[in-house]
mmCIF file with all atom_site columns, C-alpha atoms and ligand atoms in Angstrom:
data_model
loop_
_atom_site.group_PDB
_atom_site.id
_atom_site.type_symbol
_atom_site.label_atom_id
_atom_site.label_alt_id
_atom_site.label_comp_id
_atom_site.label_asym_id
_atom_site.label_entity_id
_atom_site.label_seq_id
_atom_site.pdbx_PDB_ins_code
_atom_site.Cartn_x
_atom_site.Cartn_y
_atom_site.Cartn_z
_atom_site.occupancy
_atom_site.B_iso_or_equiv
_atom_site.pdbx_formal_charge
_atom_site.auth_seq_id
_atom_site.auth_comp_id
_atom_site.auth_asym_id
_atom_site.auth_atom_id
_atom_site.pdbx_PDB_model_num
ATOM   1   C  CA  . UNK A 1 1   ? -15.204 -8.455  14.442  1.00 60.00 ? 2   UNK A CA  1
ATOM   2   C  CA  . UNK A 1 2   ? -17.735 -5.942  16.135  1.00 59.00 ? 3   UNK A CA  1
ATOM   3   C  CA  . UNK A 1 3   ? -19.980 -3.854  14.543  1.00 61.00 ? 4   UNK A CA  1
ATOM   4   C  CA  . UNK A 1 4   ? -18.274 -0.925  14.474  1.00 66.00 ? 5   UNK A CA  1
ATOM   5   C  CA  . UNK A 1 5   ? -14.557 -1.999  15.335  1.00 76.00 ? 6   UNK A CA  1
ATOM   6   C  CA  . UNK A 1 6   ? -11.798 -1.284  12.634  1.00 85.00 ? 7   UNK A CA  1
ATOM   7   C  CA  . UNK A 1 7   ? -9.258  -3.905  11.557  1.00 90.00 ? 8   UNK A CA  1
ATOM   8   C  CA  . UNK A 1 8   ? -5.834  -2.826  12.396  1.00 94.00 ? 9   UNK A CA  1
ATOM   9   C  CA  . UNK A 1 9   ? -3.042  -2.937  9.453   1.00 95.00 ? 10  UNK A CA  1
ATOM   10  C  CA  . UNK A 1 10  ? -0.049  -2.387  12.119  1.00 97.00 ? 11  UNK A CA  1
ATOM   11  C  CA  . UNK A 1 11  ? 1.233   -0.295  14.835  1.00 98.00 ? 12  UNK A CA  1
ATOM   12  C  CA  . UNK A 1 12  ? 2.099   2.799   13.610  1.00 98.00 ? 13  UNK A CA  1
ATOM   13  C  CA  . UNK A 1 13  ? 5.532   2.541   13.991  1.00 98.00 ? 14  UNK A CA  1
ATOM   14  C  CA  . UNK A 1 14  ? 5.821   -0.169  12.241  1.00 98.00 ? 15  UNK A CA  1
ATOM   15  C  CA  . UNK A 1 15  ? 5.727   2.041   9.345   1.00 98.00 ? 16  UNK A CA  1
ATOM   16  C  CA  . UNK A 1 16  ? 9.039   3.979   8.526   1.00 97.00 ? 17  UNK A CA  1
ATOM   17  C  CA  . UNK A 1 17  ? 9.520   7.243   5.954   1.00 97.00 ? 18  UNK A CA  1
ATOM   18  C  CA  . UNK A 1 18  ? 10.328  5.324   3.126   1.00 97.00 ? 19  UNK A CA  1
ATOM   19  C  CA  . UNK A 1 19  ? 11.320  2.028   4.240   1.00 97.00 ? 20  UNK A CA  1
ATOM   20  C  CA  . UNK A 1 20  ? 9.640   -1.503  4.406   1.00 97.00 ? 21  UNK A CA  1
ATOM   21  C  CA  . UNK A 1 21  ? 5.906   -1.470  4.199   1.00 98.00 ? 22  UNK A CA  1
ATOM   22  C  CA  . UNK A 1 22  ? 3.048   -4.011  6.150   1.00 98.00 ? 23  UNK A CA  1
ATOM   23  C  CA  . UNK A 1 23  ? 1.129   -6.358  3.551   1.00 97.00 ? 24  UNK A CA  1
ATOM   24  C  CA  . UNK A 1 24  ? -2.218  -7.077  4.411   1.00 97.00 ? 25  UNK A CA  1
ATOM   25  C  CA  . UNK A 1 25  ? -5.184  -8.110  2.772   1.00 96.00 ? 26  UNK A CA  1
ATOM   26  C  CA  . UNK A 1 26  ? -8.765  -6.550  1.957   1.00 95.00 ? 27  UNK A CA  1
ATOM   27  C  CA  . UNK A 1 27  ? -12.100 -8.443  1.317   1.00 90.00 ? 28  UNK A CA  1
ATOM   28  C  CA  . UNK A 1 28  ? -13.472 -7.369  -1.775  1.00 82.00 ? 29  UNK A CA  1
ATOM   29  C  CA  . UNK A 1 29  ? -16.894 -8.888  -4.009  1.00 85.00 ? 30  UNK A CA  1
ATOM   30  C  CA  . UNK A 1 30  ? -16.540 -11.570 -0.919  1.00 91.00 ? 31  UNK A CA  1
ATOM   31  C  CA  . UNK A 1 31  ? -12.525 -12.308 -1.919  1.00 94.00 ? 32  UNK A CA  1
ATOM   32  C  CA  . UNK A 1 32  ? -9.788  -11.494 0.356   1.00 95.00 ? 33  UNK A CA  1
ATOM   33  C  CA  . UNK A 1 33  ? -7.069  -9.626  -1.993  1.00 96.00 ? 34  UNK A CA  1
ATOM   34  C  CA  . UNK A 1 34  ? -3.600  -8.604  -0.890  1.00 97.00 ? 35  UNK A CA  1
ATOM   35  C  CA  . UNK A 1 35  ? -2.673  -4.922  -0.235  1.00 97.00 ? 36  UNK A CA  1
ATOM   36  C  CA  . UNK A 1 36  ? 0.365   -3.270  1.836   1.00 98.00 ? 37  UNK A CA  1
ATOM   37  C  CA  . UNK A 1 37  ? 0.358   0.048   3.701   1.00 98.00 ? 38  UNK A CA  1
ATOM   38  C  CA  . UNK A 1 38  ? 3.894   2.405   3.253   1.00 98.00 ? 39  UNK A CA  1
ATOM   39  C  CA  . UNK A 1 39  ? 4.724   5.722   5.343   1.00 98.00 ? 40  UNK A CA  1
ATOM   40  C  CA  . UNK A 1 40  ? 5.801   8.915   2.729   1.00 98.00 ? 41  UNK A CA  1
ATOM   41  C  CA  . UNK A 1 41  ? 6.622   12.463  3.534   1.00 98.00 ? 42  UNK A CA  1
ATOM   42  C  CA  . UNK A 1 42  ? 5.104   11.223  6.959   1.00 97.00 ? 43  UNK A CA  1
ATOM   43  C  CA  . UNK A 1 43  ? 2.022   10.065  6.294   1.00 98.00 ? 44  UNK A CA  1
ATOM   44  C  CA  . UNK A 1 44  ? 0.529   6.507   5.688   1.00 98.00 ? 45  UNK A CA  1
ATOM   45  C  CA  . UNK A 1 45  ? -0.703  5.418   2.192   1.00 98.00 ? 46  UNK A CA  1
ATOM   46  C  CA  . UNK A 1 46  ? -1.929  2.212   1.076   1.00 98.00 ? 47  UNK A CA  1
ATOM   47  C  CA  . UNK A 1 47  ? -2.849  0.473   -2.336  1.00 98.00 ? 48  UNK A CA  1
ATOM   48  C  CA  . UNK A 1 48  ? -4.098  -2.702  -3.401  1.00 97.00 ? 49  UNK A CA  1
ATOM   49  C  CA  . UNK A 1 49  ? -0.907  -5.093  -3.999  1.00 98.00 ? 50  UNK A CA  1
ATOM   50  C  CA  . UNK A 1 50  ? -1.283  -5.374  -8.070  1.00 98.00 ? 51  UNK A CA  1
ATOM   51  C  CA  . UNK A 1 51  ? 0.698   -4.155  -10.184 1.00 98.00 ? 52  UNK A CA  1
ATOM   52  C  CA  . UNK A 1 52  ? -1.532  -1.949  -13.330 1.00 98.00 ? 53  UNK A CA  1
ATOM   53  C  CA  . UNK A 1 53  ? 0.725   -3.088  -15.992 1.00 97.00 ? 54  UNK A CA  1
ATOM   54  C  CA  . UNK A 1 54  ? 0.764   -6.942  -15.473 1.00 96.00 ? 55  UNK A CA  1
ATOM   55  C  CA  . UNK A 1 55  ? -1.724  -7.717  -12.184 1.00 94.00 ? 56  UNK A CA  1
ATOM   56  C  CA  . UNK A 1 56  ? 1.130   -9.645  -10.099 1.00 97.00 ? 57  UNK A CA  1
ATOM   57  C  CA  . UNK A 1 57  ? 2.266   -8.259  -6.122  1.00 98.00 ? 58  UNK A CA  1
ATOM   58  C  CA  . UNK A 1 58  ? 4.636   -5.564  -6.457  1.00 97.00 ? 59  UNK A CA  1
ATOM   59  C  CA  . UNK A 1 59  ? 6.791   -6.383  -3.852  1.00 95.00 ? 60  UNK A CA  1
ATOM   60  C  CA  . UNK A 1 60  ? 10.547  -7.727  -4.412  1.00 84.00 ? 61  UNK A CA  1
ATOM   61  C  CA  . UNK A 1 61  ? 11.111  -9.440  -1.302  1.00 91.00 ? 62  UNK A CA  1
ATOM   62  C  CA  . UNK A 1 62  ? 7.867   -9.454  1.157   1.00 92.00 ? 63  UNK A CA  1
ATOM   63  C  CA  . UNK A 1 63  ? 6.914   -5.446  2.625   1.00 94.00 ? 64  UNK A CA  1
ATOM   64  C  CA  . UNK A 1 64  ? 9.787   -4.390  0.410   1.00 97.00 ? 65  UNK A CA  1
ATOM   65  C  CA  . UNK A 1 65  ? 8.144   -1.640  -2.644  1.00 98.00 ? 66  UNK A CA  1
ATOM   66  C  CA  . UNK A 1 66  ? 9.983   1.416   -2.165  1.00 98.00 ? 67  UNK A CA  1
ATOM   67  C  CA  . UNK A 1 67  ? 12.864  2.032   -4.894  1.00 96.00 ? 68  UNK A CA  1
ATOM   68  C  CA  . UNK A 1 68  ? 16.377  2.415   -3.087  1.00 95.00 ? 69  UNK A CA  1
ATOM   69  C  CA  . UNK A 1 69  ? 15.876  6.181   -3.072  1.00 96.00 ? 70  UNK A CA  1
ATOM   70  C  CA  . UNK A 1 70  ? 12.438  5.582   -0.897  1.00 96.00 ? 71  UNK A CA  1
ATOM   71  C  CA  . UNK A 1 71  ? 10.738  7.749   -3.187  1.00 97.00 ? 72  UNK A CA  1
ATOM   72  C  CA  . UNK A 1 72  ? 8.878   5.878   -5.264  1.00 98.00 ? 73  UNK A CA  1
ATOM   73  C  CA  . UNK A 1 73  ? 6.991   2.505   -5.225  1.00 98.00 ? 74  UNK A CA  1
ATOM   74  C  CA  . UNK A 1 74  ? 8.531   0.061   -7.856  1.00 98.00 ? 75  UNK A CA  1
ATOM   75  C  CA  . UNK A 1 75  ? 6.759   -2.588  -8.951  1.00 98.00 ? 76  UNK A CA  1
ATOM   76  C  CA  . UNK A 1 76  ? 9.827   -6.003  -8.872  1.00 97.00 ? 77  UNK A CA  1
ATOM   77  C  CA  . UNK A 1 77  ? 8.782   -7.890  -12.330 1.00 97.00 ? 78  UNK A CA  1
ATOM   78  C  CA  . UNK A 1 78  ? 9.319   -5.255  -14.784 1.00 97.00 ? 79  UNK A CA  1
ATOM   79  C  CA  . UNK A 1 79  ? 9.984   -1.896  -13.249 1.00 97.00 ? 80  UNK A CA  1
ATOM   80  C  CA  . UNK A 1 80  ? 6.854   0.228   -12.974 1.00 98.00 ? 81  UNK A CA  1
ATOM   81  C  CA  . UNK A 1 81  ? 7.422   2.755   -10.836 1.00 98.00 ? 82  UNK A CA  1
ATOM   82  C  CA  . UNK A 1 82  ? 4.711   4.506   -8.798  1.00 98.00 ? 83  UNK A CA  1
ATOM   83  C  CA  . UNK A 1 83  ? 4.007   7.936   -6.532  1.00 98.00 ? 84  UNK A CA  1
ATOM   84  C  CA  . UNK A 1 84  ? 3.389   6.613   -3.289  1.00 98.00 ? 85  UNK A CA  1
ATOM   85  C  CA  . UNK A 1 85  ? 0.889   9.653   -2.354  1.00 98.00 ? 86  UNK A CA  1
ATOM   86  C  CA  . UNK A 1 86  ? -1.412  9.035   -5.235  1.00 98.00 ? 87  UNK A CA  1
ATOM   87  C  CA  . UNK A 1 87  ? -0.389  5.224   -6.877  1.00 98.00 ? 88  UNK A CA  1
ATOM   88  C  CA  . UNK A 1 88  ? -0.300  7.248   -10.289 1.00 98.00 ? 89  UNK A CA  1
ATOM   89  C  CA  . UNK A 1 89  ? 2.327   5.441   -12.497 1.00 98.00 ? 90  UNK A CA  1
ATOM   90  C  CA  . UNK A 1 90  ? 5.236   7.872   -12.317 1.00 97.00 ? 91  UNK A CA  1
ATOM   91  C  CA  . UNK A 1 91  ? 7.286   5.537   -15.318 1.00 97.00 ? 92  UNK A CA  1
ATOM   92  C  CA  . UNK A 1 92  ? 7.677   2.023   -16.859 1.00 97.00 ? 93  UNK A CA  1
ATOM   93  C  CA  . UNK A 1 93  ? 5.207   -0.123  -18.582 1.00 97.00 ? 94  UNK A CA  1
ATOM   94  C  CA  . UNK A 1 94  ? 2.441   1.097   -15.753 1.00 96.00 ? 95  UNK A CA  1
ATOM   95  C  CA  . UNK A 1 95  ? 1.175   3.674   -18.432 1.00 92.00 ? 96  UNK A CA  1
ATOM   96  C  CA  . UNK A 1 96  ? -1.756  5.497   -18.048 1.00 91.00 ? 97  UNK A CA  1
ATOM   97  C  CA  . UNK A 1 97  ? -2.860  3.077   -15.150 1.00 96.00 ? 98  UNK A CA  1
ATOM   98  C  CA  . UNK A 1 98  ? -1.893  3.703   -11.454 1.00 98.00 ? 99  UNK A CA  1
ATOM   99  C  CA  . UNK A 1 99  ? -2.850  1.579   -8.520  1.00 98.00 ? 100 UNK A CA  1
ATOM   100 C  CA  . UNK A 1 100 ? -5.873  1.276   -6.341  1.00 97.00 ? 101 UNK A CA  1
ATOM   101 C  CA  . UNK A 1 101 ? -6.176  3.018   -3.183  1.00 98.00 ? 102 UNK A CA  1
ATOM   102 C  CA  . UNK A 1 102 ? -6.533  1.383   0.536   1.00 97.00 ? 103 UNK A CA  1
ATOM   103 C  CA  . UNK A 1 103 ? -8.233  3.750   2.688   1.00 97.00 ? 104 UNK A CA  1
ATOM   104 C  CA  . UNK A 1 104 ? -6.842  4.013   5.753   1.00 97.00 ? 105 UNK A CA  1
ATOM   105 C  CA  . UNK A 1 105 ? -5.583  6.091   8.885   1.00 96.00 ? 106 UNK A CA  1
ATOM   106 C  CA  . UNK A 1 106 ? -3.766  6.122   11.811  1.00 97.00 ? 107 UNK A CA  1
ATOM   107 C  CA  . UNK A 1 107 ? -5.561  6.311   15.476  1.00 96.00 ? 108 UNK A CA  1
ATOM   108 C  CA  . UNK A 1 108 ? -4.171  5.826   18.676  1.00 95.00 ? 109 UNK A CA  1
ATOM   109 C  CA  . UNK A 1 109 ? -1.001  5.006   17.286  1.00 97.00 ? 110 UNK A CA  1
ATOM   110 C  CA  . UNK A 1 110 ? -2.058  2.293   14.982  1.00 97.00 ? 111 UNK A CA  1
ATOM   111 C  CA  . UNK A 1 111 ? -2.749  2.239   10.954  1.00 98.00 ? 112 UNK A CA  1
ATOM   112 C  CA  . UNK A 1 112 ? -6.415  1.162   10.691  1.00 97.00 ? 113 UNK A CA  1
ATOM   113 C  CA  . UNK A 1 113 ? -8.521  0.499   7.689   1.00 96.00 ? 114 UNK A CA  1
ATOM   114 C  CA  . UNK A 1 114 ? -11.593 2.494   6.606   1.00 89.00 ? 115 UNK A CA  1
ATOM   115 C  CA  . UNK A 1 115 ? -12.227 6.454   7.616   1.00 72.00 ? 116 UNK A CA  1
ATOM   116 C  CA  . UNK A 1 116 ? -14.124 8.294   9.991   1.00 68.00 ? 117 UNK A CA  1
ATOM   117 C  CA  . UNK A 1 117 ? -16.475 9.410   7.348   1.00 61.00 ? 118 UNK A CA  1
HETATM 118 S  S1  . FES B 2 .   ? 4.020   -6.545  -13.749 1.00 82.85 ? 218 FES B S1  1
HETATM 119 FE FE1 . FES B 2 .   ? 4.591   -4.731  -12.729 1.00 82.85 ? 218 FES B FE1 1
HETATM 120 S  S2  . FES B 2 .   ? 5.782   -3.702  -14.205 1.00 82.85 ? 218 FES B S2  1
HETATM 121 FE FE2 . FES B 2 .   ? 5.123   -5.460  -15.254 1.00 82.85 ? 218 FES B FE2 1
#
């Protein structure tokens, strides 16, 4: 990649109100670690795929983390459920933990990683 250019998550559409998300992955200390990117209340969100009660991917079936309401994330081993504009644990055994934020935005009509700042 450039200096300068942005990985691309998705196409923003890609990314419905409450409905499937996009996994991806982030490098981090040199390590490539999973991560997924969900649209809520109309705006994109996304969070390091580990759950803060046990460390394992949240997801039930793959890009699948909202509950069946779409309004909160739910982590598929043992319930933890999550607000999907903060990762703050919202219930479950999550406790006191929450999970860590992606940084991203959408330009041009895709999700991209990273800010302007
Ligand atoms: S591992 Fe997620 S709730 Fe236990």
């Amino acid at each position: 990649m450039a200096r300068g250019e942005r990985l691309i998550v998705c196409r923003s559409e890609a990314l419905v109100d409450g409905g499937a998300g996009v996994r991806f992955e982030v490098e981090s200390a040199g390590t490539r670690r999973p991560a997924f990117a969900v649209r809520y209340a109309g705006r994109v969100y996304a969070y390091r795929n580990r759950c803060a009660h046990v460390g394992v991917e949240l997801d039930w079936q793959p890009g699948h983390f909202f509950d069946a309401d779409g309004m909160v994330l739910i982590c598929s081993t043992h319930g933890a459920l999550y607000d999907p504009r903060t990762g703050a644990c919202r219930g479950g055994p999550c406790r006191g933990g929450g999970l860590e934020p992606v940084a991203v935005e959408e330009v041009d009509g895709n999700v991209v990683l990273g800010t302007k700042d």
